[in-house]
PDB file of C-alpha atoms and ligand atoms in Angstrom:
ATOM      1  CA  MET O   1     110.074  94.882 117.287  1.00 92.00           C
ATOM      2  CA  ARG O   2     106.602  94.228 115.899  1.00 97.00           C
ATOM      3  CA  LEU O   3     107.574  91.772 113.131  1.00 98.00           C
ATOM      4  CA  ALA O   4     110.168  89.680 114.978  1.00 97.00           C
ATOM      5  CA  GLY O   5     110.414  86.139 113.602  1.00 97.00           C
ATOM      6  CA  MET O   6     108.391  86.998 110.485  1.00 98.00           C
ATOM      7  CA  THR O   7     109.382  86.715 106.816  1.00 98.00           C
ATOM      8  CA  ALA O   8     108.429  89.389 104.288  1.00 99.00           C
ATOM      9  CA  ILE O   9     108.667  90.163 100.580  1.00 99.00           C
ATOM     10  CA  VAL O  10     108.186  93.669  99.210  1.00 99.00           C
ATOM     11  CA  THR O  11     107.949  94.213  95.445  1.00 98.00           C
ATOM     12  CA  GLY O  12     109.186  97.454  93.912  1.00 98.00           C
ATOM     13  CA  ALA O  13     111.469  97.616  96.946  1.00 98.00           C
ATOM     14  CA  ALA O  14     114.445  99.286  95.248  1.00 98.00           C
ATOM     15  CA  SER O  15     112.898 102.770  95.376  1.00 97.00           C
ATOM     16  CA  GLY O  16     110.297 105.003  96.986  1.00 96.00           C
ATOM     17  CA  LEU O  17     107.571 103.522  99.170  1.00 97.00           C
ATOM     18  CA  GLY O  18     108.700  99.919  98.633  1.00 98.00           C
ATOM     19  CA  GLU O  19     112.238 100.727  99.730  1.00 98.00           C
ATOM     20  CA  ALA O  20     110.958 102.616 102.794  1.00 98.00           C
ATOM     21  CA  THR O  21     108.702  99.671 103.678  1.00 98.00           C
ATOM     22  CA  VAL O  22     111.296  96.926 103.261  1.00 98.00           C
ATOM     23  CA  ARG O  23     113.705  98.935 105.442  1.00 98.00           C
ATOM     24  CA  ARG O  24     110.977  99.376 108.070  1.00 98.00           C
ATOM     25  CA  PHE O  25     109.919  95.686 108.041  1.00 98.00           C
ATOM     26  CA  HIS O  26     113.588  94.747 108.537  1.00 98.00           C
ATOM     27  CA  LYS O  27     113.925  97.241 111.389  1.00 98.00           C
ATOM     28  CA  GLU O  28     110.840  95.678 112.997  1.00 98.00           C
ATOM     29  CA  GLY O  29     112.606  92.301 113.030  1.00 98.00           C
ATOM     30  CA  ALA O  30     111.457  90.607 109.804  1.00 98.00           C
ATOM     31  CA  ARG O  31     113.769  88.769 107.416  1.00 98.00           C
ATOM     32  CA  VAL O  32     113.137  90.386 104.052  1.00 98.00           C
ATOM     33  CA  ILE O  33     113.324  89.943 100.292  1.00 98.00           C
ATOM     34  CA  VAL O  34     113.977  93.156  98.380  1.00 98.00           C
ATOM     35  CA  ALA O  35     112.222  92.323  95.094  1.00 99.00           C
ATOM     36  CA  ASP O  36     112.413  94.609  92.092  1.00 98.00           C
ATOM     37  CA  ILE O  37     112.746  94.585  88.311  1.00 98.00           C
ATOM     38  CA  ASP O  38     115.957  96.595  88.888  1.00 98.00           C
ATOM     39  CA  LEU O  39     118.224  94.016  90.552  1.00 98.00           C
ATOM     40  CA  ALA O  40     121.268  96.290  90.877  1.00 98.00           C
ATOM     41  CA  LYS O  41     119.307  98.848  92.902  1.00 98.00           C
ATOM     42  CA  ALA O  42     117.626  96.116  94.950  1.00 98.00           C
ATOM     43  CA  GLU O  43     121.037  94.631  95.783  1.00 98.00           C
ATOM     44  CA  LYS O  44     122.223  97.983  97.140  1.00 98.00           C
ATOM     45  CA  VAL O  45     119.210  98.190  99.460  1.00 98.00           C
ATOM     46  CA  ALA O  46     119.657  94.582 100.654  1.00 98.00           C
ATOM     47  CA  ALA O  47     123.406  95.057 101.256  1.00 98.00           C
ATOM     48  CA  ASP O  48     122.696  98.232 103.192  1.00 98.00           C
ATOM     49  CA  LEU O  49     120.282  96.313 105.437  1.00 98.00           C
ATOM     50  CA  ASP O  50     122.568  93.296 105.983  1.00 97.00           C
ATOM     51  CA  VAL O  51     125.972  93.084 104.389  1.00 95.00           C
ATOM     52  CA  ASP O  52     126.192  89.367 105.303  1.00 96.00           C
ATOM     53  CA  GLY O  53     122.948  88.625 103.445  1.00 95.00           C
ATOM     54  CA  LYS O  54     121.443  86.570 106.284  1.00 97.00           C
ATOM     55  CA  THR O  55     118.382  88.701 106.986  1.00 98.00           C
ATOM     56  CA  ALA O  56     117.972  90.544 103.680  1.00 98.00           C
ATOM     57  CA  LYS O  57     118.287  89.335 100.101  1.00 98.00           C
ATOM     58  CA  ALA O  58     117.638  90.990  96.742  1.00 98.00           C
ATOM     59  CA  LEU O  59     115.780  89.116  94.013  1.00 98.00           C
ATOM     60  CA  ALA O  60     114.938  90.212  90.479  1.00 98.00           C
ATOM     61  CA  CYS O  61     111.288  90.001  89.487  1.00 98.00           C
ATOM     62  CA  ASP O  62     109.148  91.598  86.821  1.00 98.00           C
ATOM     63  CA  ILE O  63     105.716  91.273  88.413  1.00 98.00           C
ATOM     64  CA  SER O  64     103.981  91.478  85.036  1.00 98.00           C
ATOM     65  CA  LYS O  65     105.390  88.012  84.218  1.00 98.00           C
ATOM     66  CA  SER O  66     103.655  85.185  86.032  1.00 98.00           C
ATOM     67  CA  GLU O  67     106.608  82.772  85.809  1.00 98.00           C
ATOM     68  CA  GLU O  68     108.946  85.358  87.391  1.00 98.00           C
ATOM     69  CA  CYS O  69     106.492  85.773  90.283  1.00 98.00           C
ATOM     70  CA  GLU O  70     106.466  81.999  90.835  1.00 98.00           C
ATOM     71  CA  THR O  71     110.282  81.899  90.797  1.00 98.00           C
ATOM     72  CA  LEU O  72     110.394  84.804  93.274  1.00 98.00           C
ATOM     73  CA  ILE O  73     108.289  82.873  95.773  1.00 98.00           C
ATOM     74  CA  ASP O  74     110.302  79.635  95.279  1.00 98.00           C
ATOM     75  CA  GLU O  75     113.601  81.473  95.858  1.00 98.00           C
ATOM     76  CA  ALA O  76     112.193  83.394  98.823  1.00 98.00           C
ATOM     77  CA  GLU O  77     110.973  80.189 100.477  1.00 98.00           C
ATOM     78  CA  ALA O  78     114.421  78.636  99.982  1.00 98.00           C
ATOM     79  CA  PHE O  79     116.037  81.704 101.591  1.00 98.00           C
ATOM     80  CA  PHE O  80     113.560  81.801 104.498  1.00 98.00           C
ATOM     81  CA  GLY O  81     113.500  78.022 104.942  1.00 98.00           C
ATOM     82  CA  GLY O  82     109.697  78.181 105.153  1.00 98.00           C
ATOM     83  CA  PRO O  83     106.631  80.043 103.941  1.00 98.00           C
ATOM     84  CA  VAL O  84     106.239  83.760 103.384  1.00 98.00           C
ATOM     85  CA  ASP O  85     104.349  85.503 106.225  1.00 98.00           C
ATOM     86  CA  ILE O  86     103.980  88.963 104.678  1.00 99.00           C
ATOM     87  CA  PHE O  87     103.706  89.821 100.985  1.00 99.00           C
ATOM     88  CA  HIS O  88     103.571  93.482 100.061  1.00 99.00           C
ATOM     89  CA  ALA O  89     102.476  93.869  96.416  1.00 99.00           C
ATOM     90  CA  ASN O  90     103.769  97.398  96.053  1.00 98.00           C
ATOM     91  CA  ALA O  91     105.437  97.749  92.625  1.00 98.00           C
ATOM     92  CA  GLY O  92     103.655 100.116  90.281  1.00 98.00           C
ATOM     93  CA  VAL O  93     104.187 102.689  87.570  1.00 96.00           C
ATOM     94  CA  ALA O  94     102.855 106.174  86.967  1.00 91.00           C
ATOM     95  CA  PHE O  95     100.525 107.121  84.155  1.00 91.00           C
ATOM     96  CA  SER O  96      99.513 110.614  83.215  1.00 89.00           C
ATOM     97  CA  GLY O  97      98.015 112.349  80.230  1.00 92.00           C
ATOM     98  CA  ASN O  98      94.747 113.103  78.543  1.00 95.00           C
ATOM     99  CA  LEU O  99      93.291 109.847  77.225  1.00 96.00           C
ATOM    100  CA  LEU O 100      92.999 111.271  73.700  1.00 97.00           C
ATOM    101  CA  GLU O 101      96.722 111.926  73.613  1.00 95.00           C
ATOM    102  CA  ILE O 102      98.112 108.852  75.307  1.00 94.00           C
ATOM    103  CA  ALA O 103      99.715 106.006  73.326  1.00 96.00           C
ATOM    104  CA  PRO O 104      97.998 102.586  73.602  1.00 97.00           C
ATOM    105  CA  GLU O 105     101.294 101.040  74.803  1.00 97.00           C
ATOM    106  CA  LYS O 106     101.298 103.351  77.849  1.00 96.00           C
ATOM    107  CA  ILE O 107      97.748 102.301  78.737  1.00 97.00           C
ATOM    108  CA  GLU O 108      98.709  98.639  78.357  1.00 98.00           C
ATOM    109  CA  ARG O 109     101.843  99.120  80.487  1.00 98.00           C
ATOM    110  CA  ALA O 110      99.909 100.729  83.360  1.00 97.00           C
ATOM    111  CA  ILE O 111      97.354  97.892  83.355  1.00 98.00           C
ATOM    112  CA  GLN O 112      99.976  95.174  82.853  1.00 98.00           C
ATOM    113  CA  ILE O 113     102.059  96.271  85.852  1.00 98.00           C
ATOM    114  CA  ASN O 114      99.601  97.952  88.241  1.00 98.00           C
ATOM    115  CA  LEU O 115      96.779  95.448  87.871  1.00 98.00           C
ATOM    116  CA  ILE O 116      97.883  92.214  86.178  1.00 98.00           C
ATOM    117  CA  GLY O 117     101.266  92.336  87.932  1.00 98.00           C
ATOM    118  CA  ALA O 118      99.546  92.857  91.285  1.00 98.00           C
ATOM    119  CA  ILE O 119      97.302  89.836  90.589  1.00 98.00           C
ATOM    120  CA  PHE O 120     100.126  87.587  89.294  1.00 98.00           C
ATOM    121  CA  SER O 121     102.359  88.380  92.269  1.00 98.00           C
ATOM    122  CA  ALA O 122      99.503  87.886  94.737  1.00 98.00           C
ATOM    123  CA  GLN O 123      98.592  84.580  93.077  1.00 98.00           C
ATOM    124  CA  ALA O 124     102.136  83.255  93.479  1.00 98.00           C
ATOM    125  CA  ALA O 125     102.430  84.601  97.038  1.00 98.00           C
ATOM    126  CA  LEU O 126      99.109  83.177  98.221  1.00 98.00           C
ATOM    127  CA  ARG O 127     100.315  79.590  97.690  1.00 97.00           C
ATOM    128  CA  SER O 128     103.004  80.316 100.277  1.00 98.00           C
ATOM    129  CA  LEU O 129     100.992  82.646 102.551  1.00 98.00           C
ATOM    130  CA  SER O 130      98.344  79.939 102.946  1.00 97.00           C
ATOM    131  CA  ARG O 131     100.973  77.823 104.744  1.00 97.00           C
ATOM    132  CA  SER O 132     102.016  80.629 107.133  1.00 98.00           C
ATOM    133  CA  GLU O 133     100.654  80.945 110.675  1.00 97.00           C
ATOM    134  CA  LYS O 134     100.184  84.731 110.571  1.00 96.00           C
ATOM    135  CA  PRO O 135      99.821  85.586 106.896  1.00 98.00           C
ATOM    136  CA  ALA O 136      99.182  89.073 105.562  1.00 98.00           C
ATOM    137  CA  LEU O 137      98.862  90.268 101.973  1.00 99.00           C
ATOM    138  CA  LEU O 138      99.099  94.024 101.519  1.00 99.00           C
ATOM    139  CA  PHE O 139      98.684  95.982  98.279  1.00 99.00           C
ATOM    140  CA  THR O 140      99.894  99.496  97.684  1.00 98.00           C
ATOM    141  CA  SER O 141      96.902 101.191  96.168  1.00 98.00           C
ATOM    142  CA  SER O 142      96.314 104.939  95.834  1.00 98.00           C
ATOM    143  CA  LEU O 143      93.800 107.657  96.604  1.00 98.00           C
ATOM    144  CA  GLN O 144      92.847 106.972  92.977  1.00 97.00           C
ATOM    145  CA  ALA O 145      91.307 103.742  94.318  1.00 98.00           C
ATOM    146  CA  VAL O 146      88.427 105.815  95.687  1.00 97.00           C
ATOM    147  CA  LEU O 147      88.562 109.137  93.801  1.00 97.00           C
ATOM    148  CA  GLY O 148      88.941 110.017  90.132  1.00 97.00           C
ATOM    149  CA  ARG O 149      91.497 112.468  88.837  1.00 94.00           C
ATOM    150  CA  PRO O 150      91.858 114.133  85.430  1.00 95.00           C
ATOM    151  CA  GLY O 151      94.858 112.925  83.453  1.00 94.00           C
ATOM    152  CA  ARG O 152      95.107 109.688  85.460  1.00 94.00           C
ATOM    153  CA  SER O 153      92.344 107.603  83.836  1.00 97.00           C
ATOM    154  CA  ALA O 154      94.089 104.264  83.276  1.00 97.00           C
ATOM    155  CA  TYR O 155      95.970 104.550  86.592  1.00 97.00           C
ATOM    156  CA  THR O 156      92.668 105.257  88.380  1.00 98.00           C
ATOM    157  CA  ALA O 157      91.081 102.245  86.698  1.00 98.00           C
ATOM    158  CA  THR O 158      93.880  99.956  87.918  1.00 98.00           C
ATOM    159  CA  LYS O 159      93.729 101.247  91.491  1.00 98.00           C
ATOM    160  CA  HIS O 160      89.914 101.022  91.676  1.00 98.00           C
ATOM    161  CA  ALA O 161      90.331  97.422  90.509  1.00 98.00           C
ATOM    162  CA  ILE O 162      92.692  96.732  93.428  1.00 98.00           C
ATOM    163  CA  THR O 163      89.853  97.671  95.834  1.00 98.00           C
ATOM    164  CA  GLY O 164      87.701  94.907  94.355  1.00 98.00           C
ATOM    165  CA  LEU O 165      90.610  92.482  94.271  1.00 98.00           C
ATOM    166  CA  VAL O 166      91.233  93.033  97.981  1.00 98.00           C
ATOM    167  CA  LYS O 167      87.575  92.396  98.842  1.00 98.00           C
ATOM    168  CA  SER O 168      87.328  89.170  96.820  1.00 98.00           C
ATOM    169  CA  LEU O 169      90.682  87.779  97.983  1.00 98.00           C
ATOM    170  CA  SER O 170      89.847  88.529 101.614  1.00 98.00           C
ATOM    171  CA  LEU O 171      86.712  86.357 101.256  1.00 98.00           C
ATOM    172  CA  GLU O 172      88.491  83.648  99.253  1.00 98.00           C
ATOM    173  CA  PHE O 173      91.474  83.296 101.615  1.00 98.00           C
ATOM    174  CA  GLY O 174      89.907  84.351 104.941  1.00 98.00           C
ATOM    175  CA  PRO O 175      89.147  80.723 105.861  1.00 97.00           C
ATOM    176  CA  ALA O 176      92.871  79.968 105.419  1.00 97.00           C
ATOM    177  CA  GLY O 177      93.636  82.823 107.831  1.00 98.00           C
ATOM    178  CA  VAL O 178      95.119  85.163 105.210  1.00 98.00           C
ATOM    179  CA  ARG O 179      94.311  88.831 105.793  1.00 98.00           C
ATOM    180  CA  VAL O 180      94.200  90.966 102.640  1.00 99.00           C
ATOM    181  CA  ASN O 181      94.248  94.768 102.759  1.00 99.00           C
ATOM    182  CA  ALA O 182      95.388  97.781 100.756  1.00 99.00           C
ATOM    183  CA  LEU O 183      97.004 101.042 101.756  1.00 98.00           C
ATOM    184  CA  ALA O 184      95.891 103.937  99.566  1.00 98.00           C
ATOM    185  CA  PRO O 185      97.996 107.086  99.856  1.00 98.00           C
ATOM    186  CA  VAL O 186      97.555 110.528  98.377  1.00 97.00           C
ATOM    187  CA  GLY O 187     100.739 111.829  96.700  1.00 95.00           C
ATOM    188  CA  ILE O 188     103.947 111.079  98.618  1.00 95.00           C
ATOM    189  CA  ASP O 189     107.263 112.590  97.575  1.00 91.00           C
ATOM    190  CA  THR O 190     108.962 109.671  95.735  1.00 90.00           C
ATOM    191  CA  PRO O 191     110.690 109.317  92.326  1.00 87.00           C
ATOM    192  CA  LEU O 192     107.361 108.113  90.853  1.00 85.00           C
ATOM    193  CA  LEU O 193     105.503 111.262  91.941  1.00 90.00           C
ATOM    194  CA  ARG O 194     108.304 113.549  90.731  1.00 89.00           C
ATOM    195  CA  ASP O 195     108.376 111.738  87.387  1.00 87.00           C
ATOM    196  CA  GLN O 196     104.609 112.122  87.053  1.00 83.00           C
ATOM    197  CA  LEU O 197     104.622 115.846  87.944  1.00 89.00           C
ATOM    198  CA  SER O 198     107.616 116.672  85.750  1.00 89.00           C
ATOM    199  CA  ARG O 199     105.455 115.906  82.703  1.00 84.00           C
ATOM    200  CA  THR O 200     103.194 118.892  83.429  1.00 86.00           C
ATOM    201  CA  THR O 201     105.399 121.379  85.326  1.00 90.00           C
ATOM    202  CA  ASP O 202     108.968 122.692  85.330  1.00 92.00           C
ATOM    203  CA  ASN O 203     108.830 123.391  89.070  1.00 94.00           C
ATOM    204  CA  VAL O 204     108.131 120.074  90.758  1.00 93.00           C
ATOM    205  CA  ASP O 205     109.038 121.376  94.256  1.00 92.00           C
ATOM    206  CA  ALA O 206     106.467 124.188  93.980  1.00 94.00           C
ATOM    207  CA  ARG O 207     103.804 121.748  92.758  1.00 93.00           C
ATOM    208  CA  ILE O 208     104.464 119.418  95.692  1.00 93.00           C
ATOM    209  CA  ALA O 209     104.206 122.343  98.145  1.00 93.00           C
ATOM    210  CA  ALA O 210     100.901 123.378  96.519  1.00 93.00           C
ATOM    211  CA  MET O 211      99.579 119.813  96.777  1.00 92.00           C
ATOM    212  CA  ALA O 212     100.299 119.807 100.518  1.00 93.00           C
ATOM    213  CA  ASP O 213      98.630 123.205 100.927  1.00 93.00           C
ATOM    214  CA  ASN O 214      95.426 121.928  99.319  1.00 92.00           C
ATOM    215  CA  LEU O 215      94.980 119.024 101.741  1.00 94.00           C
ATOM    216  CA  PRO O 216      92.785 119.471 104.854  1.00 94.00           C
ATOM    217  CA  LEU O 217      95.726 118.701 107.171  1.00 95.00           C
ATOM    218  CA  ARG O 218      97.936 121.085 105.095  1.00 94.00           C
ATOM    219  CA  ARG O 219     100.582 118.408 104.743  1.00 95.00           C
ATOM    220  CA  MET O 220     101.365 115.388 102.586  1.00 95.00           C
ATOM    221  CA  PRO O 221     102.155 111.995 104.069  1.00 96.00           C
ATOM    222  CA  THR O 222     105.837 111.040 104.160  1.00 95.00           C
ATOM    223  CA  PRO O 223     107.279 107.587 103.390  1.00 97.00           C
ATOM    224  CA  GLN O 224     107.557 107.144 107.193  1.00 97.00           C
ATOM    225  CA  ASP O 225     103.810 107.830 107.548  1.00 97.00           C
ATOM    226  CA  PHE O 226     103.234 105.173 104.887  1.00 98.00           C
ATOM    227  CA  THR O 227     105.391 102.587 106.653  1.00 98.00           C
ATOM    228  CA  ASP O 228     103.716 103.281 110.026  1.00 98.00           C
ATOM    229  CA  SER O 229     100.391 102.232 108.475  1.00 98.00           C
ATOM    230  CA  ALA O 230     101.958  99.343 106.524  1.00 98.00           C
ATOM    231  CA  VAL O 231     103.484  97.835 109.691  1.00 98.00           C
ATOM    232  CA  PHE O 232     100.139  98.170 111.467  1.00 98.00           C
ATOM    233  CA  LEU O 233      98.225  96.410 108.688  1.00 98.00           C
ATOM    234  CA  VAL O 234     100.606  93.445 108.418  1.00 98.00           C
ATOM    235  CA  SER O 235     101.125  93.094 112.184  1.00 98.00           C
ATOM    236  CA  GLN O 236      98.962  91.247 114.686  1.00 97.00           C
ATOM    237  CA  GLU O 237      97.555  94.603 115.859  1.00 97.00           C
ATOM    238  CA  ALA O 238      95.369  94.389 112.734  1.00 98.00           C
ATOM    239  CA  ARG O 239      94.464  90.703 113.247  1.00 98.00           C
ATOM    240  CA  CYS O 240      90.721  91.328 112.753  1.00 98.00           C
ATOM    241  CA  ILE O 241      91.117  93.674 109.775  1.00 98.00           C
ATOM    242  CA  THR O 242      90.738  92.233 106.274  1.00 98.00           C
ATOM    243  CA  GLY O 243      89.184  93.255 102.957  1.00 98.00           C
ATOM    244  CA  GLN O 244      89.864  96.942 103.653  1.00 98.00           C
ATOM    245  CA  THR O 245      91.430  99.801 101.725  1.00 98.00           C
ATOM    246  CA  LEU O 246      92.906 102.219 104.244  1.00 98.00           C
ATOM    247  CA  VAL O 247      93.244 105.710 102.785  1.00 98.00           C
ATOM    248  CA  LEU O 248      96.290 107.652 103.915  1.00 98.00           C
ATOM    249  CA  ASP O 249      95.284 110.998 102.479  1.00 98.00           C
ATOM    250  CA  CYS O 250      95.483 113.751 105.115  1.00 97.00           C
ATOM    251  CA  GLY O 251      91.727 114.190 104.726  1.00 97.00           C
ATOM    252  CA  ALA O 252      91.554 114.480 100.920  1.00 96.00           C
ATOM    253  CA  SER O 253      88.667 112.025 100.488  1.00 97.00           C
ATOM    254  CA  ALA O 254      86.596 113.468 103.374  1.00 95.00           C
ATOM    255  CA  GLY O 255      85.107 116.263 101.294  1.00 89.00           C
ATOM    256  CA  ILE O 256      85.984 119.696  99.963  1.00 82.00           C
ATOM    257  CA  ALA O 257      88.573 121.432 102.132  1.00 77.00           C
ATOM    258  CA  GLU O 258      88.407 125.118 103.047  1.00 75.00           C
ATOM    259  CA  PRO O 259      90.884 127.009 100.874  1.00 74.00           C
ATOM    260  CA  ARG O 260      93.800 128.429 102.841  1.00 73.00           C
ATOM    261  CA  THR O 261      93.348 132.147 103.620  1.00 71.00           C
ATOM    262  CA  ARG O 262      96.627 134.042 103.490  1.00 60.00           C
TER     263      ARG O 262
HETATM  264  N1  NAD Y 301     104.441 108.194  95.325  1.00 73.87           N
HETATM  265  C1  NAD Y 301     103.169 108.486  95.326  1.00 73.87           C
HETATM  266  O1  NAD Y 301     102.772 109.656  95.367  1.00 73.87           O
HETATM  267  C2  NAD Y 301     102.151 107.386  95.301  1.00 73.87           C
HETATM  268  C3  NAD Y 301     100.817 107.714  95.638  1.00 73.87           C
HETATM  269  C4  NAD Y 301      99.867 106.711  95.601  1.00 73.87           C
HETATM  270  C5  NAD Y 301     100.239 105.420  95.282  1.00 73.87           C
HETATM  271  N2  NAD Y 301     101.526 105.136  94.947  1.00 73.87           N
HETATM  272  C6  NAD Y 301     101.850 103.758  94.606  1.00 73.87           C
HETATM  273  O2  NAD Y 301     102.970 103.352  95.359  1.00 73.87           O
HETATM  274  C7  NAD Y 301     103.646 102.301  94.674  1.00 73.87           C
HETATM  275  C8  NAD Y 301     105.134 102.591  94.654  1.00 73.87           C
HETATM  276  O3  NAD Y 301     105.321 103.850  94.074  1.00 73.87           O
HETATM  277  P1  NAD Y 301     106.603 104.765  94.379  1.00 73.87           P
HETATM  278  O4  NAD Y 301     106.110 106.150  94.432  1.00 73.87           O
HETATM  279  O5  NAD Y 301     107.382 104.209  95.495  1.00 73.87           O
HETATM  280  O6  NAD Y 301     107.396 104.556  92.984  1.00 73.87           O
HETATM  281  P2  NAD Y 301     108.954 104.440  92.622  1.00 73.87           P
HETATM  282  O7  NAD Y 301     109.015 104.702  91.160  1.00 73.87           O
HETATM  283  O8  NAD Y 301     109.782 105.263  93.542  1.00 73.87           O
HETATM  284  O9  NAD Y 301     109.268 102.897  92.895  1.00 73.87           O
HETATM  285  C9  NAD Y 301     108.648 101.889  92.140  1.00 73.87           C
HETATM  286  C10 NAD Y 301     109.560 100.675  92.096  1.00 73.87           C
HETATM  287  O10 NAD Y 301     108.849  99.646  91.391  1.00 73.87           O
HETATM  288  C11 NAD Y 301     109.790  99.021  90.507  1.00 73.87           C
HETATM  289  N3  NAD Y 301     109.056  98.412  89.395  1.00 73.87           N
HETATM  290  C12 NAD Y 301     108.498  99.032  88.319  1.00 73.87           C
HETATM  291  N4  NAD Y 301     107.960  98.127  87.493  1.00 73.87           N
HETATM  292  C13 NAD Y 301     108.170  96.913  88.046  1.00 73.87           C
HETATM  293  C14 NAD Y 301     107.848  95.595  87.654  1.00 73.87           C
HETATM  294  N5  NAD Y 301     107.202  95.344  86.502  1.00 73.87           N
HETATM  295  N6  NAD Y 301     108.206  94.569  88.467  1.00 73.87           N
HETATM  296  C15 NAD Y 301     108.866  94.814  89.623  1.00 73.87           C
HETATM  297  N7  NAD Y 301     109.226  96.046  90.046  1.00 73.87           N
HETATM  298  C16 NAD Y 301     108.865  97.080  89.261  1.00 73.87           C
HETATM  299  C17 NAD Y 301     110.725 100.121  90.061  1.00 73.87           C
HETATM  300  O11 NAD Y 301     111.962  99.596  89.577  1.00 73.87           O
HETATM  301  C18 NAD Y 301     110.878 100.920  91.356  1.00 73.87           C
HETATM  302  O12 NAD Y 301     111.960 100.456  92.123  1.00 73.87           O
HETATM  303  C19 NAD Y 301     102.974 102.187  93.298  1.00 73.87           C
HETATM  304  O13 NAD Y 301     102.068 101.106  93.319  1.00 73.87           O
HETATM  305  C20 NAD Y 301     102.237 103.498  93.171  1.00 73.87           C
HETATM  306  O14 NAD Y 301     101.111 103.399  92.328  1.00 73.87           O
HETATM  307  C21 NAD Y 301     102.495 106.090  94.967  1.00 73.87           C
END
């Protein structure tokens, strides 16, 4: 167990990549907080991990509200009886559409959650992480942190911003021993991806298969692939790695792949 004796919070942990990660951190021996805006779903995940509630607890938090992030950390510290060792700022929302057709509220929502929420939650967590002996702050970013994509403009802007955030925070908190990194996946089959694709196609399964076919490795990462990299980045195996955005993209950012010949 690579995270034995550690404490961890994952935001957006009631679904998708956050849920997969909080389950994996728990399996690796960490005591965990399942944090999400959807408390009922978070409670189901926490109860599934530990019905007695000793090693897993659900807490409600809307990361776009600074005071809720502060309360999350206070309640987590009370549950752990000490500081937070691992904070995974994972919660995020999709955004798709041509910029000329998208409502201003949707642009604001993407920025409010994916960028400001990531900063607010990191700000609250860093007060606690700075008191941990092996602290790690991990952001879920996206391939759109390094590459553009049509129809994803505001989302791409928020994820590029996370790359800069990671670099600055790694310098600011390195002297306190806090490592700060981001994991940037290409599309992974989760409710968020399906929601995003369903806006432009009636056959989401076929679109996902086509996405995999277009990648150099001819496959998409799975949630398990994501959690393998997440555990590595927050564990002591990555003790000299900070300020980095690790792309998990099956080769997508390496260049232009050969088209498949049938
Ligand atoms: N799935 C993909 O293909 C993919 C690819 C690249 C990056 N990502 C990133 O991964 C992260 C998670 O995405 P996912 O695919 O697991 O999505 P998901 O929709 O399956 O899960 C997101 C979770 O975040 C929660 N959430 C939403 N707004 C919140 C808020 N304001 N405060 C707290 N919780 C909130 C939701 O309730 C949900 O449980 C996001 O940051 C996303 O940008 C996903």
